[in-house]
Structures are given as structure tokens and as C-alpha cells.
Short mmCIF file of C-alpha atoms in Angstrom, two decimals:
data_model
loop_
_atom_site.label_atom_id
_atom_site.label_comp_id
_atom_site.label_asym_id
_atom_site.label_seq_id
_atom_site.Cartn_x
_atom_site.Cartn_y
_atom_site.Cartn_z
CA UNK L 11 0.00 0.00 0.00
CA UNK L 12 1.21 3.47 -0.78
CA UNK L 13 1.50 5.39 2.37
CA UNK L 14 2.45 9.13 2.01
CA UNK L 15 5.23 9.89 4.06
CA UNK L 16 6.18 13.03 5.27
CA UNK L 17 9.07 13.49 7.68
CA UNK L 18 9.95 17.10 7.10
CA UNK L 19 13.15 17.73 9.33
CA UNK L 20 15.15 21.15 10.15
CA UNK L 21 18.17 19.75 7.77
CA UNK L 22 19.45 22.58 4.89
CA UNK L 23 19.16 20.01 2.58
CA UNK L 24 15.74 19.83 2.55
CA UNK L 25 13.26 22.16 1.46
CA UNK L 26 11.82 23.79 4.14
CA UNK L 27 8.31 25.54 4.68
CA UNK L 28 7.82 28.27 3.44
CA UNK L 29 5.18 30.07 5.43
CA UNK L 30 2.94 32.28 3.83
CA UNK L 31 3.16 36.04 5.45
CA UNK L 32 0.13 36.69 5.36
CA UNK L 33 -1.53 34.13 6.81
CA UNK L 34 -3.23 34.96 10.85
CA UNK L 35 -3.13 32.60 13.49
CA UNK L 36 -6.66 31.42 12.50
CA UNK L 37 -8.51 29.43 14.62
CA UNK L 38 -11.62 27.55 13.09
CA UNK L 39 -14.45 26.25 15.28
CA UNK L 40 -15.82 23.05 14.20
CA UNK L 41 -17.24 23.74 10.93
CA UNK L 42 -20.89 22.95 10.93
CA UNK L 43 -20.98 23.94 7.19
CA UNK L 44 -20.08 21.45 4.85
CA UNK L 45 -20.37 23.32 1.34
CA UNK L 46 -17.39 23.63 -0.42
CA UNK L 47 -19.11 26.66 -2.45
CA UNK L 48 -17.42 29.67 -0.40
CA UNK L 49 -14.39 28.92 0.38
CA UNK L 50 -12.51 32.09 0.54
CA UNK L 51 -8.90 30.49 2.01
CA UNK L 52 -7.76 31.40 -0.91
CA UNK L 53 -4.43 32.84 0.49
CA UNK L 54 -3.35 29.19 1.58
CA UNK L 55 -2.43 28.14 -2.14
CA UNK L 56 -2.46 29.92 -5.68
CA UNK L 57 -3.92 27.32 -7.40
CA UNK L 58 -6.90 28.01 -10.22
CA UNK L 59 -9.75 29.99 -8.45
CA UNK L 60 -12.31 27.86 -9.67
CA UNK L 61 -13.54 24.84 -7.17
CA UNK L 62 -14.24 21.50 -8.76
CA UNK L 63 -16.69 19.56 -7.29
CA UNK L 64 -16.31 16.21 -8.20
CA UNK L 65 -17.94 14.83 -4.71
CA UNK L 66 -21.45 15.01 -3.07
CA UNK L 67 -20.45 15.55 0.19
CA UNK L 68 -23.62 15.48 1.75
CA UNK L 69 -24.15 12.16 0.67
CA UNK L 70 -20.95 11.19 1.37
CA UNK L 71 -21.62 12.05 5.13
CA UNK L 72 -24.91 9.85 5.01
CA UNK L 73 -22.93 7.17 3.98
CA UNK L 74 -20.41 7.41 6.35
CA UNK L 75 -23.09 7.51 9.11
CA UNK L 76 -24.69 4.31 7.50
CA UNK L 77 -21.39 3.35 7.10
CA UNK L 78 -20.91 3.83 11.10
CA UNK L 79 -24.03 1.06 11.32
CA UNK L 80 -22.76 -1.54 9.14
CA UNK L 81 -18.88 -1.86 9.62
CA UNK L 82 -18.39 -5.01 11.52
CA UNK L 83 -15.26 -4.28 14.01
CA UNK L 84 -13.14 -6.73 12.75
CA UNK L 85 -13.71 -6.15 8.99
CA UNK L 86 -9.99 -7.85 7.82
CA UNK L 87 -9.50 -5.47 4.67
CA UNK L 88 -9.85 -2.33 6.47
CA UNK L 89 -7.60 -3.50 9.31
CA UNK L 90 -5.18 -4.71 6.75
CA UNK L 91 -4.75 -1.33 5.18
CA UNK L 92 -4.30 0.32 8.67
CA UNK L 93 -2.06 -1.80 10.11
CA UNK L 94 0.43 -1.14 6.93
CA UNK L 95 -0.05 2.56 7.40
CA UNK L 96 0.55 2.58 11.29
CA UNK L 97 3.71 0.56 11.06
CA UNK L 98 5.00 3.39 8.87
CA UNK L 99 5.16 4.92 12.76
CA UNK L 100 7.66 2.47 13.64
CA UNK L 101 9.90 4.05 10.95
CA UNK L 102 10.64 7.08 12.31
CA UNK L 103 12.65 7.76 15.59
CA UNK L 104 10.72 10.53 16.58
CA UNK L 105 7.73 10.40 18.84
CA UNK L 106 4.19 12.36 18.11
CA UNK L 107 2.76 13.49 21.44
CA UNK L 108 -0.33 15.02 19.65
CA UNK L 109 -1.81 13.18 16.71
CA UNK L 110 -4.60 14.29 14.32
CA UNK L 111 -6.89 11.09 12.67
CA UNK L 112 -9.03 12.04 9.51
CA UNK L 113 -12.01 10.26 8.77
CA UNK L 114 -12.04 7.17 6.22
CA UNK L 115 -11.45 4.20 9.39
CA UNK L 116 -10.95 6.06 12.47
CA UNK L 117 -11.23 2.52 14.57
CA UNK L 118 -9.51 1.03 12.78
CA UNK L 119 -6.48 2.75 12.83
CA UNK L 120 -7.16 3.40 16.59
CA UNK L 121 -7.29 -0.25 17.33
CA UNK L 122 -3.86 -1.11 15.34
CA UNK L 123 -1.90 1.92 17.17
CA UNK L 124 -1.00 -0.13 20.66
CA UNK L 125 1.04 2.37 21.52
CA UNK L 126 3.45 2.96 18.54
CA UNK L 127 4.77 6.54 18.02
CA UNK L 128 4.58 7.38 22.01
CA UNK L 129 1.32 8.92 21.18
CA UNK L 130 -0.46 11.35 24.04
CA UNK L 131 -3.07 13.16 22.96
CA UNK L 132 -5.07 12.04 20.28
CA UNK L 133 -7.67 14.27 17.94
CA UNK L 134 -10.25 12.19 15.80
CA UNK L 135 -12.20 14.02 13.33
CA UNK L 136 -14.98 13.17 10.80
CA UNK L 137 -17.69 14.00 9.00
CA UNK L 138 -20.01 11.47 10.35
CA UNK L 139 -21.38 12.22 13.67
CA UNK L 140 -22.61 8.63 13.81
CA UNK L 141 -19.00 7.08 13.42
CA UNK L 142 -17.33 9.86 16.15
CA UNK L 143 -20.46 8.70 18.43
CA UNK L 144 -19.11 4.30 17.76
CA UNK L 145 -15.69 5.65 18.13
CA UNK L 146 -16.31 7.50 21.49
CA UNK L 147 -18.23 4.23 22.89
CA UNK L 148 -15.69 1.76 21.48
CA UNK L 149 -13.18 3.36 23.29
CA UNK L 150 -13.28 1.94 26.42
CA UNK L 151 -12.85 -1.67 25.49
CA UNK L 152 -9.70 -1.05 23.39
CA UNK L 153 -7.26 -0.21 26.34
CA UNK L 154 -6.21 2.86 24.90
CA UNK L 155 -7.60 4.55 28.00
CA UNK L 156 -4.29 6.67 29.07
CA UNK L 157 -4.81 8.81 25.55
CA UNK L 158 -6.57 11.63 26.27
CA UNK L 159 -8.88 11.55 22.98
CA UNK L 160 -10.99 14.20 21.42
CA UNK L 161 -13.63 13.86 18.83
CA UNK L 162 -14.27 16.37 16.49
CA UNK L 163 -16.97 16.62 13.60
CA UNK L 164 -15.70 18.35 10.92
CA UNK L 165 -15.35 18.10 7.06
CA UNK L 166 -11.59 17.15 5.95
CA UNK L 167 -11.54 20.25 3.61
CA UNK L 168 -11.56 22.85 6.13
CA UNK L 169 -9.56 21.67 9.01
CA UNK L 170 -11.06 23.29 12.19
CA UNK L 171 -7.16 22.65 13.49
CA UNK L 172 -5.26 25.27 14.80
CA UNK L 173 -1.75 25.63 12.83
CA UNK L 174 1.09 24.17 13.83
CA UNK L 175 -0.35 22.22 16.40
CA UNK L 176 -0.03 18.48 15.48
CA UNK L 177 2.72 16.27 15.36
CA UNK L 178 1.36 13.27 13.49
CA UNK L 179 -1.75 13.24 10.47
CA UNK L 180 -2.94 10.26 10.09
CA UNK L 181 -6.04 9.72 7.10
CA UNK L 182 -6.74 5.95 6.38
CA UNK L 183 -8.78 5.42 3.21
CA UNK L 184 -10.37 9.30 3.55
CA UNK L 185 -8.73 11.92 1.75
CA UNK L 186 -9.84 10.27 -1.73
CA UNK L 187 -13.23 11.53 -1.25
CA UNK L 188 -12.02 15.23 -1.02
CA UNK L 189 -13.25 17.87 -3.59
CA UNK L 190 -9.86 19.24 -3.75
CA UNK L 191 -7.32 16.94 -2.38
CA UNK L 192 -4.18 19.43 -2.98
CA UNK L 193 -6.00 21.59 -1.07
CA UNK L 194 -7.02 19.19 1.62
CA UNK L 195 -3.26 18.56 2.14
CA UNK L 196 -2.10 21.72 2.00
CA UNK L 197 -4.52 22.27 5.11
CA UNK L 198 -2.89 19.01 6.74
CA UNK L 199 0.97 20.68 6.03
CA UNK L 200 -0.66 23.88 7.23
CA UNK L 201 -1.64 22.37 10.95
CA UNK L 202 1.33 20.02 10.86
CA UNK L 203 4.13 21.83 13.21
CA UNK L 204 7.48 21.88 11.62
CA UNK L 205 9.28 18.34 11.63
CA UNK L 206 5.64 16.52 11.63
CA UNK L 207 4.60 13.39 9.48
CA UNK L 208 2.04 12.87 7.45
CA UNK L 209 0.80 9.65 7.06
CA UNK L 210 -1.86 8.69 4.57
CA UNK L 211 -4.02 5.84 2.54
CA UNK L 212 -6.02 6.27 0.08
CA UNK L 213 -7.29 4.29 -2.90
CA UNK L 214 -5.50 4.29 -6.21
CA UNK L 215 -6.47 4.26 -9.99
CA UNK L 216 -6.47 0.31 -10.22
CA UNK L 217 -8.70 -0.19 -7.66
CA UNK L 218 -12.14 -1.73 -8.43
CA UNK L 219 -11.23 -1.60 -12.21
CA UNK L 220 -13.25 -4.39 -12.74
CA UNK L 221 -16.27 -3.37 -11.90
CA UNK L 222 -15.83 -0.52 -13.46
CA UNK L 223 -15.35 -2.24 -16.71
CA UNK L 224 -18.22 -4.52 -16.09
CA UNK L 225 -20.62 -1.42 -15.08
CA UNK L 226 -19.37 0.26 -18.51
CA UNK L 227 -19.97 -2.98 -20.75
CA UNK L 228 -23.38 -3.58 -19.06
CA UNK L 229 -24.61 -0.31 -19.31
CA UNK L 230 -23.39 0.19 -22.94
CA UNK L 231 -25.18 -2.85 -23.65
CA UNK L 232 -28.88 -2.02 -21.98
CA UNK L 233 -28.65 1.30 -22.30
CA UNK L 234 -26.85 2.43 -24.97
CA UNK L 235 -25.19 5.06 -22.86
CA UNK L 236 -22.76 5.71 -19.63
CA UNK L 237 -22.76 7.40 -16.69
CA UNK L 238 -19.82 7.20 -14.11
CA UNK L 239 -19.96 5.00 -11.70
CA UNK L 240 -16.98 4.52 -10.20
CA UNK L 241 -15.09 7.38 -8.60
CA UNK L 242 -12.23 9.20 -10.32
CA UNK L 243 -9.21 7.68 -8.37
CA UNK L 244 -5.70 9.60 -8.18
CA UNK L 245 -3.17 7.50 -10.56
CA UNK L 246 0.45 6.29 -9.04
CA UNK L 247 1.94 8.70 -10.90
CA UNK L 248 0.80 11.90 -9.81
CA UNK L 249 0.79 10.84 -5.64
CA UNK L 250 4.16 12.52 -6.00
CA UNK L 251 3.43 15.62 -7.09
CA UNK L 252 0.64 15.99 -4.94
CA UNK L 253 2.88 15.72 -1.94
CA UNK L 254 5.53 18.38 -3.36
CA UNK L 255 2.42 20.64 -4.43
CA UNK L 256 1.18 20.52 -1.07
CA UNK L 257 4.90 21.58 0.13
CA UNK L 258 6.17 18.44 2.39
CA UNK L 259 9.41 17.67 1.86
CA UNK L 260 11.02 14.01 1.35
CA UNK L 261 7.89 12.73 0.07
CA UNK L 262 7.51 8.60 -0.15
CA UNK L 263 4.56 7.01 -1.90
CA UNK L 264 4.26 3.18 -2.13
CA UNK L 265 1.66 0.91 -3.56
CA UNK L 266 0.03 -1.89 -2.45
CA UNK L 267 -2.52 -3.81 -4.32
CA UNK L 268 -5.37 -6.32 -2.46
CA UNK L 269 -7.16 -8.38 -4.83
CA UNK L 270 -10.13 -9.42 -2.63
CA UNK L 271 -12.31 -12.42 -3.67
CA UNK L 272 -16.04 -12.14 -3.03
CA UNK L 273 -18.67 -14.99 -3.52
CA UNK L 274 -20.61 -12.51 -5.96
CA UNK L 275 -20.96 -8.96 -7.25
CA UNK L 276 -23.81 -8.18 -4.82
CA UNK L 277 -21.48 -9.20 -1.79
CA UNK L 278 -18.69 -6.44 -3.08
CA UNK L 279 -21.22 -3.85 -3.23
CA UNK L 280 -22.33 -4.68 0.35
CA UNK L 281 -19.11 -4.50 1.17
CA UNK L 282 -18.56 -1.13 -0.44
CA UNK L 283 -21.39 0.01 1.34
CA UNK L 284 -20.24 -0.85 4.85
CA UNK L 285 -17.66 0.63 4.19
CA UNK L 286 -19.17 3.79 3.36
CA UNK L 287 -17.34 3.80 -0.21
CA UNK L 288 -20.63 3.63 -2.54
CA UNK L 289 -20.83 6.24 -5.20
CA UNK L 290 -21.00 9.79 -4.12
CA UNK L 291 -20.46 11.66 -7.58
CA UNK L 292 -22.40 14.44 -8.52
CA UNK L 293 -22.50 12.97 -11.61
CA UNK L 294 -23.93 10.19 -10.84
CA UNK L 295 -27.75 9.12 -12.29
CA UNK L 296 -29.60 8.06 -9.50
CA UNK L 297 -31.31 5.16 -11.21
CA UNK L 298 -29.67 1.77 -11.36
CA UNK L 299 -32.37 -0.01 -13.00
CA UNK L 300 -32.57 -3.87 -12.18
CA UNK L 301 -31.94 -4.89 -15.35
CA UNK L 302 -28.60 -2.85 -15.63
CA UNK L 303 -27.67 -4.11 -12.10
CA UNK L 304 -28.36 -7.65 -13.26
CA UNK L 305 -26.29 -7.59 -16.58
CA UNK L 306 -23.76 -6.04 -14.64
CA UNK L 307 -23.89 -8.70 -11.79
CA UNK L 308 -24.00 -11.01 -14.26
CA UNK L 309 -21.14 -9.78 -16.94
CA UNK L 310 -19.10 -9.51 -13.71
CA UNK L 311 -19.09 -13.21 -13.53
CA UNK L 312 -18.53 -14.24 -16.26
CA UNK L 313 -15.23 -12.10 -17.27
CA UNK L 314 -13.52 -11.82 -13.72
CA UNK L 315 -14.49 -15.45 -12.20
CA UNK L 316 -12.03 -17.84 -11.13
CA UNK L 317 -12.28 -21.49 -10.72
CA UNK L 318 -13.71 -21.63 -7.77
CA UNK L 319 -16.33 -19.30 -8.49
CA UNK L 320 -15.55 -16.57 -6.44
CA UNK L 321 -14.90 -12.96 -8.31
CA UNK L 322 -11.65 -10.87 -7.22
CA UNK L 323 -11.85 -7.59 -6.93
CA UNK L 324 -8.80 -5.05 -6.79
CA UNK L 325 -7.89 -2.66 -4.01
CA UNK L 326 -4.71 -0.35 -5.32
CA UNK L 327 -3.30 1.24 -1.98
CA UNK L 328 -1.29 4.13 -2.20
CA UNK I 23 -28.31 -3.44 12.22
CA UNK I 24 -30.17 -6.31 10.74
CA UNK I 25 -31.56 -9.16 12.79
CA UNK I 26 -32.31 -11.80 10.27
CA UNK I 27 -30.72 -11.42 6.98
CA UNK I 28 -32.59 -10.84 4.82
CA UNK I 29 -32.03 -11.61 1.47
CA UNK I 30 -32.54 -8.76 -1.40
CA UNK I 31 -34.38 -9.72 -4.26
CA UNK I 32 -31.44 -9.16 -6.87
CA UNK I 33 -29.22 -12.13 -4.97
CA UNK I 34 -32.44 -14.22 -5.32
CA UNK I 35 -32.72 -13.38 -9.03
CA UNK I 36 -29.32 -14.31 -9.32
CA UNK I 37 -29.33 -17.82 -7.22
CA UNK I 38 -32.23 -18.74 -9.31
CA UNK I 39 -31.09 -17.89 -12.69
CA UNK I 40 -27.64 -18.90 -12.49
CA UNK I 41 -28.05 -20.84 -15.87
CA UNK I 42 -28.99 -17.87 -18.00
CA UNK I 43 -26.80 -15.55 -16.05
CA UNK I 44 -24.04 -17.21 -17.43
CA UNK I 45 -25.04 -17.33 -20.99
CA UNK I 46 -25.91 -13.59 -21.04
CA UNK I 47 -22.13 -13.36 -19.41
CA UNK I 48 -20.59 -15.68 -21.86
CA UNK I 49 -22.21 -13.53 -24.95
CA UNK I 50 -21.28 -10.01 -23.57
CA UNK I 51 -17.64 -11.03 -22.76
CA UNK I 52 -17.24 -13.08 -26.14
CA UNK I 53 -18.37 -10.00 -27.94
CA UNK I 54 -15.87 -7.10 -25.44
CA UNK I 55 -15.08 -4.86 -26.34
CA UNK I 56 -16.96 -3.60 -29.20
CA UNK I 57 -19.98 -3.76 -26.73
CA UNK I 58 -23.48 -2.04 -29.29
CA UNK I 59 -26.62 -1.85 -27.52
CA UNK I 60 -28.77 -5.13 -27.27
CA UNK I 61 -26.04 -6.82 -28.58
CA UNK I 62 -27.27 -9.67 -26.56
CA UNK I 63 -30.73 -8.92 -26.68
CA UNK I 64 -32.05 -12.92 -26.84
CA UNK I 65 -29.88 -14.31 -24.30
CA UNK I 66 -30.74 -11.08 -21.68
CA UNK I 67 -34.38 -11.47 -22.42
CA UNK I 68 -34.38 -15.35 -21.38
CA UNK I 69 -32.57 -13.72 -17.65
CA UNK I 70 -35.21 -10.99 -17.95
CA UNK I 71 -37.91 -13.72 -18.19
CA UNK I 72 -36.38 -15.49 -14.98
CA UNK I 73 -36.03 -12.96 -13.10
CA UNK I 74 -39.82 -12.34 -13.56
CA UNK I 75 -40.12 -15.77 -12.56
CA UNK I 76 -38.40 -15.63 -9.84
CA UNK I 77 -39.88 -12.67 -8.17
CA UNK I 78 -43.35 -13.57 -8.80
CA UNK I 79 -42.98 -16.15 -6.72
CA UNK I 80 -41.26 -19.33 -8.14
CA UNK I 81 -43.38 -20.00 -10.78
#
């Protein structure tokens, strides 16, 4: 799995951060606004003025509180993907006493820490109130009771973080739901104090690419037209960049890929859906009739299946 | 959270009509990727006639 590293240290060989002048000391309260319509922090980067949204984000929030429902605790895949990112911690001498988690599996990331990277105080934030609210009770029957936590609801584009204050970002399959996810890392530099890590997973370009193909073909074939179904997913390629546009300095990206075998297509999307991963374009058409569903249940099959009857489906980490 | 699970109509469908499922597979995936619409009209009409079947109750 690709993990973004970020270790950005006080050496001259490095680049350092460059602080914009004039930027306050701002201090956000928990956004309660989640529109990504005004958003005048346009000092923090010069990028193109115009804000793309790809992303519902109200939806995405409902799923993530469905999501909250669903997710059995032990779900192996998601603990999989945390467990890689949090050994990253062992990696690096340093210790974080305050950490910042970002939505996408808050638990599980919670439950693999056990104490790696001397972590004190520890700040969880998401969009779903629902998932803070499992979180919060959850917490007392994972022995992590000597971290102070603190939960906070709030929407991964505008960090309600004060600058500067965090040692350690953490965002475990999250950040690839963003609107603008230069911009959302540019926030996470932004609260980062000098010398902090960012860690992150999120989902690559390869991921799901067979569904996507069967979704395309069946559509095409019932319908005579397409409509996206699958999110746009950030290629290998460009994780770089995005961690140099965002400022960090020694950058690391690596990939992982899971190919995950389900008995059919209908137990992926359940899966998805626990997850809290279903489609949230705007794009999207909001009818799937049952006939589409079916010829893409059924095209699934019969190009992906193995011998044993069971369908993979890819996961590309990065 | 569910009690019993319940089981959605589309997994039915596809339990029940595992035959044709696989012939309307086995035509689309011959014929990818120059995919036309209704390309595989007669073998998706025999699922569509199962899964009629199958949700009006077994017939």
C-alpha cells in the first residue's frame, strides 16, 4: 500500500516551509458547514480559483453515518490497510505526542496503534457524527484509556485545526473523497508543526477496475449510454506531485494492491457500502435499474471469475 | 443493524437464474469490447424472463 510519508526535518538540505506572510493565526471552530461553495482560504495556495466539485459531500456524510451502522469491528480489509499505514510509525525515531486522525477508518487505525509513536493526545475528526459517536463508545474496550482523545466533527476540507499544532496526520482510506485533495493537504501541512509526518491511505487508480469495466460494458449494452460509476481515483503517478504541491518535503509514496475475492458482485457492493465507499459523484444518475444491475452482476461473472467461483476484486493502496 | 438477513431480491434473481446468467455473461464477454446496444438482446431477455419468474414467486 502506498502510504504518504512526510518526515519534514530542520536539515538545509531539505526544502523547508515556506510560510505564507500573510496568513493569521486562525482558529476555526468546528465547521458545521459542509459546502465547499465559499471557500474564501484562498491565500493558503495559488492554485486556479475555480472549485471543482467532483464529490457530493452530503451524501458522502450519510454514507459514512450508515457506514458507522454496518462496519463489523473486525472487517480484515480495512484493518489490513491500517495496520500497513501505522507501522509506517515504527519508521521514524521521533515520537508524536499530539496526533490528528481524519475520517475514512478512524477505529480502525485506533485499534492497530498499541502504543506505537509514544502517542499522548489524540484528535479524531470526521464527518459522520454517527461514526465519532461508535468511536467514542468503542473506546473503552480497546485499552487505549491513558490517551486523552478528542472527537471532532468536521469536514476534511476545512480543518477546524489550529496551525502548527499536530505532530502526526494520520487519514486511512479518507482523503480520496475530497473535492480538492491538494487543497485538503495543503490544510494538513498547514496544521502540521514543523518536523511533523504525514501519514496517509487512500485508494488508487487500479482499484475496483473491474467493476468498473463490467458497469461500462453492461450499461453500454442495456442502455446504450454511460454514466460514471466509479469514482475518479488519483493515478500512481501523480501521488508525488501531490505531496511536493502541497509543500512536504522528502515525500515517499508506495503501492500496495489487495485483490479481494467475493462470492458474488452483490457481496462487493455490500461491502462497499459498509464501508461507506458507494458512489457519491455528482454525476452520478440516480437510477440503477434492475436490469442494468443484473447484466452487470452477471457480466461480472462471467469475465472476472475464477475457478472456484468466487470474483476478485482489486484494491490499489497508495 | 439487521436481525435476520434478509435476502434482497437481486441475490435471489441471481441464485435462481444462475443458468442464464451465465449465458448472457458468456455472450457479452465473447463479444468485449466492441460492446453495441442489445447486442445480446435474446440471451438477456431469457434472464429478464427469470427474473420475472423468480420474483413472482417461483413459478
Amino acid at each position: 500500500m502506498r502510504r504518504f510519508l512526510f518526515s519534514q526535518t530542520s536539515c538545509s538540505l531539505l526544502r523547508r516551509q515556506r510560510r505564507p506572510k500573510d496568513i493569521p493565526h486562525r482558529w476555526f471552530l468546528s465547521s458545521a458547514s459542509f459546502s465547499t461553495a465559499e471557500y474564501d482560504d484562498g491565500d493558503a495556495f495559488q492554485s486556479s480559483p475555480s472549485k471543482v466539485k467532483i464529490f457530493d459531500r452530503h451524501l458522502k456524510r450519510t454514507q459514512r453515518d450508515r457506514a458507522a451502522w454496518l462496519l463489523r469491528p473486525n472487517d480484515s480489509f480495512v484493518h489490513a490497510v491500517a495496520e500497513n499505514l501505522v507501522d509506517r510509525l515504527e519508521d521514524c525515531k521521533k515520537t508524536f505526542p499530539t496526533a490528528l486522525c481524519l475520517g475514512g477508518s478512524l477505529q480502525a487505525v485506533r485499534q492497530m496503534l498499541r502504543g506505537r509513536g509514544a502517542i499522548q493526545k489524540f484528535i479524531m475528526m470526521d464527518t459522520s457524527y454517527d461514526m465519532l459517536k461508535l468511536c467514542k463508545s468503542s473506546q473503552l474496550d480497546s485499552g487505549n484509556e491513558n490517551i486523552e482523545t478528542s472527537y471532532v466533527v468536521g469536514d476534511e476540507e476545512f480543518l477546524p485545526i489550529k496551525e502548527s499544532s499536530v505532530d502526526l496526520v494520520i487519514s486511512c482510506l479518507g482523503l480520496h473523497w475530497t473535492n480538492d485533495l491538494p487543497g485538503a493537504m495543503i490544510q494538513c501541512k498547514l496544521a502540521l508543526k514543523p518536523d511533523g509526518l504525514f501519514l496517509a491511505a487512500i485508494l488508487g487508480g487500479e482499484t475496483l477496475k473491474e467493476l468498473r469495466i463490467a458497469c461500462t460494458v453492461a450499461q453500454m449494452e442495456r442502455e446504450g449510454g454511460i454514466s460514471p460509476r466509479v469514482s475518479p481515483l488519483a493515478q500512481v503517478r501523480d501521488a508525488g506531485n501531490l505531496l511536493t504541491r502541497a509543500g512536504f518535503a522528502l515525500p515517499g509514496v508506495d503501492v500496495d494492491e489487495y485483490v479481494v475475492r467475493y462470492k458474488s458482485a452483490l457481496d462487493l457492493i455490500e461491502h462497499l457500502r459498509a464501508m461507506g465507499e458507494t458512489n457519491a459523484l455528482l454525476q452520478r444518475t440516480n437510477i440503477l435499474k434492475r436490469e442494468t444491475a443484473l447484466a452487470t452482476a452477471a457480466i461480472y461473472d462471467s469475465m472476472f471469475a475464477a475457478k472456484d467461483g468466487t470474483i476478485p476484486a482489486t484494491f490499489q493502496h497508495m | 443493524m439487521k436481525e435476520k438477513k434478509t435476502i434482497s431480491p437481486l441475490r435471489r434473481i441471481l441464485v435462481n437464474c444462475t443458468a442464464q446468467a451465465n449465458e448472457y455473461g458468456a455472450c457479452v464477454a465473447a463479444k468485449v469490447p466492441e460492446v453495441e446496444r442489445d447486442m445480446c438482446l435474446k440471451e438477456f431477455l431469457a434472464l429478464k424472463t427469470c427474473m420475472q419468474n423468480t420474483l413472482r414467486g417461483k413459478v
